[in-house]
Coordinates of C-alpha atoms and ligand atoms in Angstrom, one line a residue:
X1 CA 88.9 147.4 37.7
X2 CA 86.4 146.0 39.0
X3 CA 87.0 143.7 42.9
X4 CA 86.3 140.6 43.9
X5 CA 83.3 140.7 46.9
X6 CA 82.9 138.5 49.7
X7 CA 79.2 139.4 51.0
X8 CA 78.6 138.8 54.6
X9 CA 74.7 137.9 54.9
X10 CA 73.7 139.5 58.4
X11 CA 71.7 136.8 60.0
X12 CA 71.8 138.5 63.5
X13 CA 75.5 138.7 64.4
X14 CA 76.8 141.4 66.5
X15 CA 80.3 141.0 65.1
X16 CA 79.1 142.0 61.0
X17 CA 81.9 144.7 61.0
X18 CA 84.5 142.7 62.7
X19 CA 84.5 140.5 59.6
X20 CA 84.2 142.8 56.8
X21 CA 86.9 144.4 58.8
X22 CA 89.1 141.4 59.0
X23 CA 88.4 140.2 54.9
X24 CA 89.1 144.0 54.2
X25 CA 92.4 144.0 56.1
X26 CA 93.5 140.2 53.9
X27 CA 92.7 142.9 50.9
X28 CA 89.8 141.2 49.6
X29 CA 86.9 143.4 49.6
X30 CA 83.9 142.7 51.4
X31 CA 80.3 144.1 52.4
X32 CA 77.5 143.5 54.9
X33 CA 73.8 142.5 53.3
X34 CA 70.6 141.9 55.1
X35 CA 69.9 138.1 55.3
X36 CA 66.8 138.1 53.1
X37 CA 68.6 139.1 50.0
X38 CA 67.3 137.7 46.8
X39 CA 69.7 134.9 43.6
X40 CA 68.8 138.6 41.8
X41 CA 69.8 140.8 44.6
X42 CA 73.3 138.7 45.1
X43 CA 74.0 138.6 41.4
X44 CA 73.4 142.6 40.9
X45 CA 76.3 143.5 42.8
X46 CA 78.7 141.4 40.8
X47 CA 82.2 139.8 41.2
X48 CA 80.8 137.9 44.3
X49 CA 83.5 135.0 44.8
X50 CA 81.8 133.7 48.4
X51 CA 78.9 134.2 51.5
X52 CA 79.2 134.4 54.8
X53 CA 76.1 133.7 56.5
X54 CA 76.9 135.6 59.9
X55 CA 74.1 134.2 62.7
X56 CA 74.4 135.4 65.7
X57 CA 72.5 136.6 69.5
X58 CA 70.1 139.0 67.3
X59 CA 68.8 135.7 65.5
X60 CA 65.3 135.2 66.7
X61 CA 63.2 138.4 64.9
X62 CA 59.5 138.5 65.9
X63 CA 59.6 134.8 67.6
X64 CA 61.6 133.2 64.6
X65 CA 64.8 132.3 63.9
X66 CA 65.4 134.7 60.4
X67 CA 66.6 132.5 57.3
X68 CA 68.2 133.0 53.8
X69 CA 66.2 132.5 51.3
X70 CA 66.9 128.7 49.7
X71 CA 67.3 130.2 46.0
X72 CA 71.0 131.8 47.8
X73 CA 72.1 127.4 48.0
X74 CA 71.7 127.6 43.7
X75 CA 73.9 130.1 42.8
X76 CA 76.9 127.7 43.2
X77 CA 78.4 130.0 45.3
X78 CA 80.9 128.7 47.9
X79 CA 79.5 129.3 51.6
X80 CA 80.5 128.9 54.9
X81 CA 78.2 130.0 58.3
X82 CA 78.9 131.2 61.2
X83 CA 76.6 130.3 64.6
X84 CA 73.4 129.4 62.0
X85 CA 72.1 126.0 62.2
X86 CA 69.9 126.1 59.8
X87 CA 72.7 126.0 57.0
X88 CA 73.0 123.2 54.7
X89 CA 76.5 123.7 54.1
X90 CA 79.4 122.1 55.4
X91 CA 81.4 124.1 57.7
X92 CA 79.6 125.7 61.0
X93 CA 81.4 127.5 63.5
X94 CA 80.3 128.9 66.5
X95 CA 81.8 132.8 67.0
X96 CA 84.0 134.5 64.6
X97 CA 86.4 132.2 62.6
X98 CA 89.6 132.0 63.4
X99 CA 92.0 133.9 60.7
X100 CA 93.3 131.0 59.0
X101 CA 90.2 129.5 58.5
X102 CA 88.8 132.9 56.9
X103 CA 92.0 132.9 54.7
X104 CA 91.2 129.9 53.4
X105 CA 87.6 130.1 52.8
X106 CA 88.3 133.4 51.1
X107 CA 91.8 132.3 48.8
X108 CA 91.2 128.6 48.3
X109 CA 87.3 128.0 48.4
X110 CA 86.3 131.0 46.7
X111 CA 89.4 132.0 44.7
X112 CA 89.3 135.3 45.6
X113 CA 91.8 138.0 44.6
X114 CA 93.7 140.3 46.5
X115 CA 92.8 143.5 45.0
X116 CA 91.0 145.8 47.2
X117 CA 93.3 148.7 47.3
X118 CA 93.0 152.3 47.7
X119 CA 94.0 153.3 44.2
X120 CA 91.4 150.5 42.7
X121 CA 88.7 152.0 44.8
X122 CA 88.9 155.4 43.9
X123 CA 89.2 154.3 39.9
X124 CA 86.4 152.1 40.4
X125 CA 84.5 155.1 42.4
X126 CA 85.6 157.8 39.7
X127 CA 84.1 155.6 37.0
X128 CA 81.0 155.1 38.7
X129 CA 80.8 158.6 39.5
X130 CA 80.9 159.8 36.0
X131 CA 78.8 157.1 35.1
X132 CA 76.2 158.4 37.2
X133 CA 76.4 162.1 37.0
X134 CA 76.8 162.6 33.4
X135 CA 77.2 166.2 32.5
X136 CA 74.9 166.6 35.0
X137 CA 76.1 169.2 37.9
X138 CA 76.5 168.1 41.8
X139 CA 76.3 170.2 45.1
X140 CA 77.8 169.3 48.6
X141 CA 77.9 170.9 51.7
X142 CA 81.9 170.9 52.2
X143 CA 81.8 171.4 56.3
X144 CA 86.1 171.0 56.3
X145 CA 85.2 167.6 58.2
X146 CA 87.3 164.4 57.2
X147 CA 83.9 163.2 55.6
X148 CA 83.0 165.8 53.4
X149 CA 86.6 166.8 52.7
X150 CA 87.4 163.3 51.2
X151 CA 84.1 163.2 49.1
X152 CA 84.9 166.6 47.3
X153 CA 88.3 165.5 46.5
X154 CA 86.9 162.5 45.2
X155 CA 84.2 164.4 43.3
X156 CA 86.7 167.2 42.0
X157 CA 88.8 164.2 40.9
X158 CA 85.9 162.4 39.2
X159 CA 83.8 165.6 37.6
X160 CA 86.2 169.1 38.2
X161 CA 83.8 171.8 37.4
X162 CA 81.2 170.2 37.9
X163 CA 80.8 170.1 41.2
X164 CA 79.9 173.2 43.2
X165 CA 81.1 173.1 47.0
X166 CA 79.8 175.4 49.7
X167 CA 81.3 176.0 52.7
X168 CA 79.2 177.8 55.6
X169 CA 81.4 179.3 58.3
X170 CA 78.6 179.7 61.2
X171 CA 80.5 181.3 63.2
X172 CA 81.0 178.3 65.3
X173 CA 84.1 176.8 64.0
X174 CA 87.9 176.5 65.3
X175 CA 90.3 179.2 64.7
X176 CA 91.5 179.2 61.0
X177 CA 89.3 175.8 60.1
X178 CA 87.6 178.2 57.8
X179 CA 90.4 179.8 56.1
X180 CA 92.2 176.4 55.5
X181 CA 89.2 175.0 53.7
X182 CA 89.3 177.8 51.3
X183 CA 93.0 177.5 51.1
X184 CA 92.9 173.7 50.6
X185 CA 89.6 173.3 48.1
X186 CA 89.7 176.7 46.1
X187 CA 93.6 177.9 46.1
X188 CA 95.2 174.2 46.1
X189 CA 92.3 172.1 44.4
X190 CA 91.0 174.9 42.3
X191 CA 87.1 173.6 43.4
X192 CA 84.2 175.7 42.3
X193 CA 83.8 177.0 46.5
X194 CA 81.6 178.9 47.9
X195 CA 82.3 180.6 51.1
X196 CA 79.5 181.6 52.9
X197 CA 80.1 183.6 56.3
X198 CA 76.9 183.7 58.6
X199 CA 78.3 183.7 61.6
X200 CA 76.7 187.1 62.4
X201 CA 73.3 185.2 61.1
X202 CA 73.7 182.0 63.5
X203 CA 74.9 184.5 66.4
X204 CA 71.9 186.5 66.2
X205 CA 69.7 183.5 66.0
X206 CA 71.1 181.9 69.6
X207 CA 71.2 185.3 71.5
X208 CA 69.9 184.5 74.8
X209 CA 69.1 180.8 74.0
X210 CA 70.7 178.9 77.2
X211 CA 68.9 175.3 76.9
X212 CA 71.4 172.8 75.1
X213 CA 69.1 170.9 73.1
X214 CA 67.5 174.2 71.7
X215 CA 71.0 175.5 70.5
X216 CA 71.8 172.1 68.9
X217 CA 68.0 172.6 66.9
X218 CA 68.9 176.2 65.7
X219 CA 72.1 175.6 64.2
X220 CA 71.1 172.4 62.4
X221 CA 67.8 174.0 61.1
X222 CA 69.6 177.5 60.2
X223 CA 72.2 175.5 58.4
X224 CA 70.0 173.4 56.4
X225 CA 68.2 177.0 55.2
X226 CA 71.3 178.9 54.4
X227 CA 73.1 176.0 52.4
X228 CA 68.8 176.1 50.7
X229 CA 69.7 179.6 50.0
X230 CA 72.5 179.3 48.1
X231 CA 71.5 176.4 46.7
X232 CA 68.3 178.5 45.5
X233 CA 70.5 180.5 43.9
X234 CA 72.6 177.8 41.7
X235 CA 71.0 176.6 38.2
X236 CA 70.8 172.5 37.0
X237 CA 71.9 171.1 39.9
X238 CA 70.5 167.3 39.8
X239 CA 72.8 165.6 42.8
X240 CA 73.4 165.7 46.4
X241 CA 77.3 164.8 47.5
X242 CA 77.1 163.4 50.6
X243 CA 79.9 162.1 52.9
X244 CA 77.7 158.9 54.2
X245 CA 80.4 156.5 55.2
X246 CA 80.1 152.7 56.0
X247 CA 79.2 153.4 60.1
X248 CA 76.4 155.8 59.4
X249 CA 74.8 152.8 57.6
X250 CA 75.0 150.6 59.7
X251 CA 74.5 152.4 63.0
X252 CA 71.0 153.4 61.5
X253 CA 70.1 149.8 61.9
X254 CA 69.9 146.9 60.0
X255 CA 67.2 144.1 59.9
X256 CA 68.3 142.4 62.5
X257 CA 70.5 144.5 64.4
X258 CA 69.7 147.0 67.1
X259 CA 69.6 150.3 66.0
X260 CA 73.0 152.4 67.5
X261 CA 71.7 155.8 66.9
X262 CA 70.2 157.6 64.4
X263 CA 72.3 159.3 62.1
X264 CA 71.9 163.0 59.9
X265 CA 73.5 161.9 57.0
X266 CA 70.7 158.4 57.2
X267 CA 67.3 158.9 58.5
X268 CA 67.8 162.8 58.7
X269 CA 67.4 164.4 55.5
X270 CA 64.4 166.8 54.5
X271 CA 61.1 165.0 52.9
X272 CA 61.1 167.4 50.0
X273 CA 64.3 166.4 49.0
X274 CA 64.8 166.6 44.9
X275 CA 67.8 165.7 44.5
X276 CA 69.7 162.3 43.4
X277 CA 72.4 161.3 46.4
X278 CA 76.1 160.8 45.4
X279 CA 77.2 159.2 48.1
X280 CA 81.5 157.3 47.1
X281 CA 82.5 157.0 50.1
X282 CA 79.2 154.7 51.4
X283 CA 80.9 151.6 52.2
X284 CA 84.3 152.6 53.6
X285 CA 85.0 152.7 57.3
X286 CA 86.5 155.8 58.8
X287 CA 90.0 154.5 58.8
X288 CA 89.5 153.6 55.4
X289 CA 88.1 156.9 54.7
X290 CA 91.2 158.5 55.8
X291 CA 93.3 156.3 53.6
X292 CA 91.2 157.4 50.7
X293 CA 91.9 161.3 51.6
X294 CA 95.5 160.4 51.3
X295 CA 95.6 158.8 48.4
X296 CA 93.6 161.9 46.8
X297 CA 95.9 164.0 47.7
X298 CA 94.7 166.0 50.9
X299 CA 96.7 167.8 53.8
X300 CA 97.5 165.1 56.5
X301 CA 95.8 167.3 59.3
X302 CA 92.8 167.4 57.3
X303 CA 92.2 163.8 56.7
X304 CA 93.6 162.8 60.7
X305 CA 91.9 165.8 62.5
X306 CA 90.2 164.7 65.6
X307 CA 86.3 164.3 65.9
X308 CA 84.4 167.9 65.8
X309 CA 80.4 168.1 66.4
X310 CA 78.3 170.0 63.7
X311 CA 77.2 172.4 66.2
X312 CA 80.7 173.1 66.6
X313 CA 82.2 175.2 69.7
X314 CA 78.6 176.0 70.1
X315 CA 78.1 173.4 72.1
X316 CA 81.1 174.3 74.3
X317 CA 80.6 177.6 74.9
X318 CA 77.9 176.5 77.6
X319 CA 74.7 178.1 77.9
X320 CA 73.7 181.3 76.1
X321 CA 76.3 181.7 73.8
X322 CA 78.2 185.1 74.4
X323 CA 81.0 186.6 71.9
X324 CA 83.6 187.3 75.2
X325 CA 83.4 183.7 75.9
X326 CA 83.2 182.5 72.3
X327 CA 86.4 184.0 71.4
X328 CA 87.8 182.3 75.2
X329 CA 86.9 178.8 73.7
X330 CA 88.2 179.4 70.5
X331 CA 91.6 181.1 71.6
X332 CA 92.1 178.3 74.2
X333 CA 91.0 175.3 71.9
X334 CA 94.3 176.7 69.3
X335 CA 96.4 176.6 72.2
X336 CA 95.8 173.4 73.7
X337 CA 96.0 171.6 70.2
X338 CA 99.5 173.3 69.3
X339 CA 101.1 172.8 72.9
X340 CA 99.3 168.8 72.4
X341 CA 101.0 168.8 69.1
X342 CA 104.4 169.6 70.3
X343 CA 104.3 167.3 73.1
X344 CA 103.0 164.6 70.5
X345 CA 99.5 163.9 72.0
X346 CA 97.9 164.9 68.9
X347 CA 98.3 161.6 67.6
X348 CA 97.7 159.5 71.2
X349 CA 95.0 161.5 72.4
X350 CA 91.4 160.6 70.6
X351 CA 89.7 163.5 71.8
X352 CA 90.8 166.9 73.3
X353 CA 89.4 170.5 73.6
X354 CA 88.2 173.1 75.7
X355 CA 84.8 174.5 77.4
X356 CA 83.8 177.6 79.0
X357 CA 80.9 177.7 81.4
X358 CA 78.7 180.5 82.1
X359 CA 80.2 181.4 85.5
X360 CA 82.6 184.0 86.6
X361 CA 84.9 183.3 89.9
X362 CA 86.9 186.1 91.7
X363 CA 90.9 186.2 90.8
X364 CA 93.7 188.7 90.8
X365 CA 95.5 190.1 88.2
X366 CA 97.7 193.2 88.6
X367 CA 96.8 193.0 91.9
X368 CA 93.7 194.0 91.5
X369 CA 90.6 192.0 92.4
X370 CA 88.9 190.3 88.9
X371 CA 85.8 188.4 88.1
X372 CA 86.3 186.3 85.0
X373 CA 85.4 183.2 83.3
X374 CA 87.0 180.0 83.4
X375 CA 88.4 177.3 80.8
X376 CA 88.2 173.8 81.2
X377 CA 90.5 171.3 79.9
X378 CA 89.0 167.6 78.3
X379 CA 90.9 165.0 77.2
X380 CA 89.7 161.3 76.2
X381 CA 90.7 158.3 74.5
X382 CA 87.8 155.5 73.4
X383 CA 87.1 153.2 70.7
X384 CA 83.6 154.1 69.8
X385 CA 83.1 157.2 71.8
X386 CA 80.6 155.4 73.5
X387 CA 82.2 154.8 76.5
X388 CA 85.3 157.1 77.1
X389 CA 88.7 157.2 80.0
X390 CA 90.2 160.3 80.3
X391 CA 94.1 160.2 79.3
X392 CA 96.5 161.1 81.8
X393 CA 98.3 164.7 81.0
X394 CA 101.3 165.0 82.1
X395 CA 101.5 167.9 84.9
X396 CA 104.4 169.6 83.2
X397 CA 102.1 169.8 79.6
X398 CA 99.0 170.8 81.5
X399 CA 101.4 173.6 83.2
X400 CA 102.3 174.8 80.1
X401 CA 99.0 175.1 78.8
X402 CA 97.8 176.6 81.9
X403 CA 100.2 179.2 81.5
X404 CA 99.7 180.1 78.0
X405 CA 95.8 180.6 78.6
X406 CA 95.9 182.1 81.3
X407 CA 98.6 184.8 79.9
X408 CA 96.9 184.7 76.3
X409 CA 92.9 184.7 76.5
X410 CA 91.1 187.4 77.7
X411 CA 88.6 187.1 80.2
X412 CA 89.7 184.1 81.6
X413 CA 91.2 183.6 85.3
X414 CA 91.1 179.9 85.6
X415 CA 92.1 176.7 84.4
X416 CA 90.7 173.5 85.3
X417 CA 91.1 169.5 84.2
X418 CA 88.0 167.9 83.6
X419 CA 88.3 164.0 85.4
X420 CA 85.3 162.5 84.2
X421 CA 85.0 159.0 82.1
X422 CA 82.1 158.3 80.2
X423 CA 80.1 157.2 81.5
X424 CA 78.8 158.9 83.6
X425 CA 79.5 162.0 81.9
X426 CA 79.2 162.4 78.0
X427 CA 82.4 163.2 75.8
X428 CA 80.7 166.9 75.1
X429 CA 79.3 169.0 77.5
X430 CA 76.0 170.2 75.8
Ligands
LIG501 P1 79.0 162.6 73.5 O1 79.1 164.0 74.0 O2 77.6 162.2 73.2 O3 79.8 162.7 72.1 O4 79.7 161.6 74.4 C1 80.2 161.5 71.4 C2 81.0 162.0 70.2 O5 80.2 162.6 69.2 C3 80.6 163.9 69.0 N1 79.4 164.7 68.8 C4 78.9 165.0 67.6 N2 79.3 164.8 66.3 N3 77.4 166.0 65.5 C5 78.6 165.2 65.3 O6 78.9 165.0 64.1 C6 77.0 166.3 66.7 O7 76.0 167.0 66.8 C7 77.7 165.8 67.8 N4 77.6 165.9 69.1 C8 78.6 165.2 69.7 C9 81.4 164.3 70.2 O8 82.4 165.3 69.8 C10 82.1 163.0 70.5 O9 83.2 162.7 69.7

């Protein structure tokens, strides 16, 4: 069925998101548009029941205050603005509105429904989806992250066997992360998977490479050739599934807004791209994402799983990566999220795994005099992950843990807690 859309028209606000958010959470779905949209533009993207015209600090672009276009005050369209002068209609307010007043711009003035749900989203997206795909067949890179997870069910929901996943294991991933994606999509979904394993491939590559942002360049570029290679070897494929969520979109930049960051799944991909983009989950934020994954069905560790970079435990296994202190990452990363589990700061904690650094220091074990590597604990809690605190483990937990690594990896003799907020560290290490 198709929902009723409240359009926010971005006319330099810093607060967009905070009221898509807040119509979202009264159930009415809602989206963000640049302020220069055309009648033509508004119309298009149908059911719209009301406009926000969202000013804000970001106003004044190139020495001039940015405007709607006038055509927008013809549609007959009920309208309210927020910090924008220029509006010629009635109500003007100067931040966000409070929630009552938003209620009743959105139920009374523009009549709008209450029927952005889950379950309508993903019948509206499973229509579109078929709609635009045909019997045409569709490729995505199925990492096991809550993005691309969430966009295969939906695609396996929507087209079945049409829909080819493939799942590269570079060697750089948790313990198990790659089994339970071949467990979850190929035994449980019965997706057409394929499992690549070039973790031998991505090893070889970053023998001896030491500098961060070098590592970070080899595993992205030998990625996007292998998933090429076995892509190469697939027939008819016409679309791209990509798990481009509401954030990416907007943290690329908008007209008016400051660009964030640049984002892969945005500004990143090749120039000789020839594929079409499928792209469901596009407007949803990450909460909502998570909802979504639920309601197709998916493990609840796999749609909650905490934030994991693409270069994976490459990036923590600092410097030149070595196997010895690979596996030390990867053993003590699986330890320190069960013994977090069972002390419940899986779901507290926003942030939480391990790094080995390229040093020894002298220890004893069986007393006998070793030289071994160390692990280091992290553990942070932050909104955006652009600033971060670090959460305060309890001694008795971070005993525990201790213990267990220090009795249960090999080559380690060490344990340390890493104190540092962000900034001035960064969440990672690399
Ligand atoms: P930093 O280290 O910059 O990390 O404070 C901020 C957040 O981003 C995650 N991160 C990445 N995520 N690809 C990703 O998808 C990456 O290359 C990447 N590098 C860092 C990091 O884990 C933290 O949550």
């Amino acid at each position: 069925m198709k929902q009723d859309l409240i359009v926010i028209l971005d006319l330099g606000s810093t607060q967009n998101t905070v009221v898509a958010r807040e119509i979202r959470e009264f159930g009415v779905y809602s989206e963000i548009h640049p302020h220069d949209i055309t009648a033509d533009g508004l119309k298009a993207l149908e059911n719209v029941k009301g406009i926000i015209l969202n000013g804000g600090e970001n106003r004044i672009v190139d020495g001039a205050a940015v405007q709607i276009l006038p055509e927008l005050y013809d549609l007959g369209c009920p309208m309210i603005a927020i910090d924008y002068p220029q509006s010629q209609c009635a109500v003007n307010y100067d931040q966000i509105p409070d929630r009552e007043t938003l209620k009743r711009f959105i139920f009374e003035d523009c009549k709008a429904q209450a029927n952005w749900n889950m379950k309508n989203f993903i019948e509206d997206q499973v229509e579109r989806i078929r709609h635009q795909v045909g019997d045409k067949k569709v490729l995505l890179a199925l990492s096991g992250g809550v993005d691309s997870s969430v966009v295969a069910a939906m695609l396996i929901k929507a087209i079945g066997q049409q829909l080819t996943c493939v799942h590269v294991n570079h060697g750089l991933m948790r313990k198990n992360e790659s089994e339970s994606v071949v467990k979850v999509f190929r035994d449980e979904l019965h997706a057409n998977l394929i499992y690549v394993d070039a973790s031998e491939r991505f090893l070889g590559k970053l023998e001896n490479v030491a500098d961060p942002e070098q590592k970070r360049k080899i595993i992205g570029s030998e990625f996007i050739r292998v998933f090429e290679e076995e892509a190469g070897k697939l027939e008819g494929i016409d679309f791209l599934g990509q798990g481009t969520i509401y954030p990416d979109i907007i943290e690329s930049g908008t007209k008016t807004a400051k660009m964030v960051k640049s984002h892969h799944n945005v500004g990143g991909l090749p120039e000789d791209l020839t594929f079409e983009l499928v792209e469901p989950l596009k407007q949803l934020f990450k909460d909502e994402v998570r909802a979504c994954g639920v309601e197709l069905g998916l493990p609840h560790d796999m749609v909650y799983r905490q934030p994991f970079p693409g270069p994976g435990l490459g990036v923590r296994c600092l410097g030149a990566i070595t196997r010895d202190r690979l596996e030390a990452v990867r053993e003590s990363d699986a330890i320190l999220r069960e013994e977090f589990a069972k002390a419940g700061l899986d779901k507290k904690v926003w942030q939480y795994f391990t790094v080995v650094p390229n040093f020894k220091s002298v220890g004893m074990k069986n007393n006998a005099r070793v030289f071994e590597y160390m692990v280091i604990i992290r553990a942070i809690n932050t909104i955006d992950a652009m600033t971060a605190s670090i959460e305060h483990v309890d001694w008795e937990v971070l005993d525990k843990i201790t213990g267990r690594i220090l009795a249960e990896v090999e080559n380690v003799n060490r344990v340390c807690f890493d104190m540092s907020p962000k900034p001035p560290a960064t969440i990672e290490f690399e």
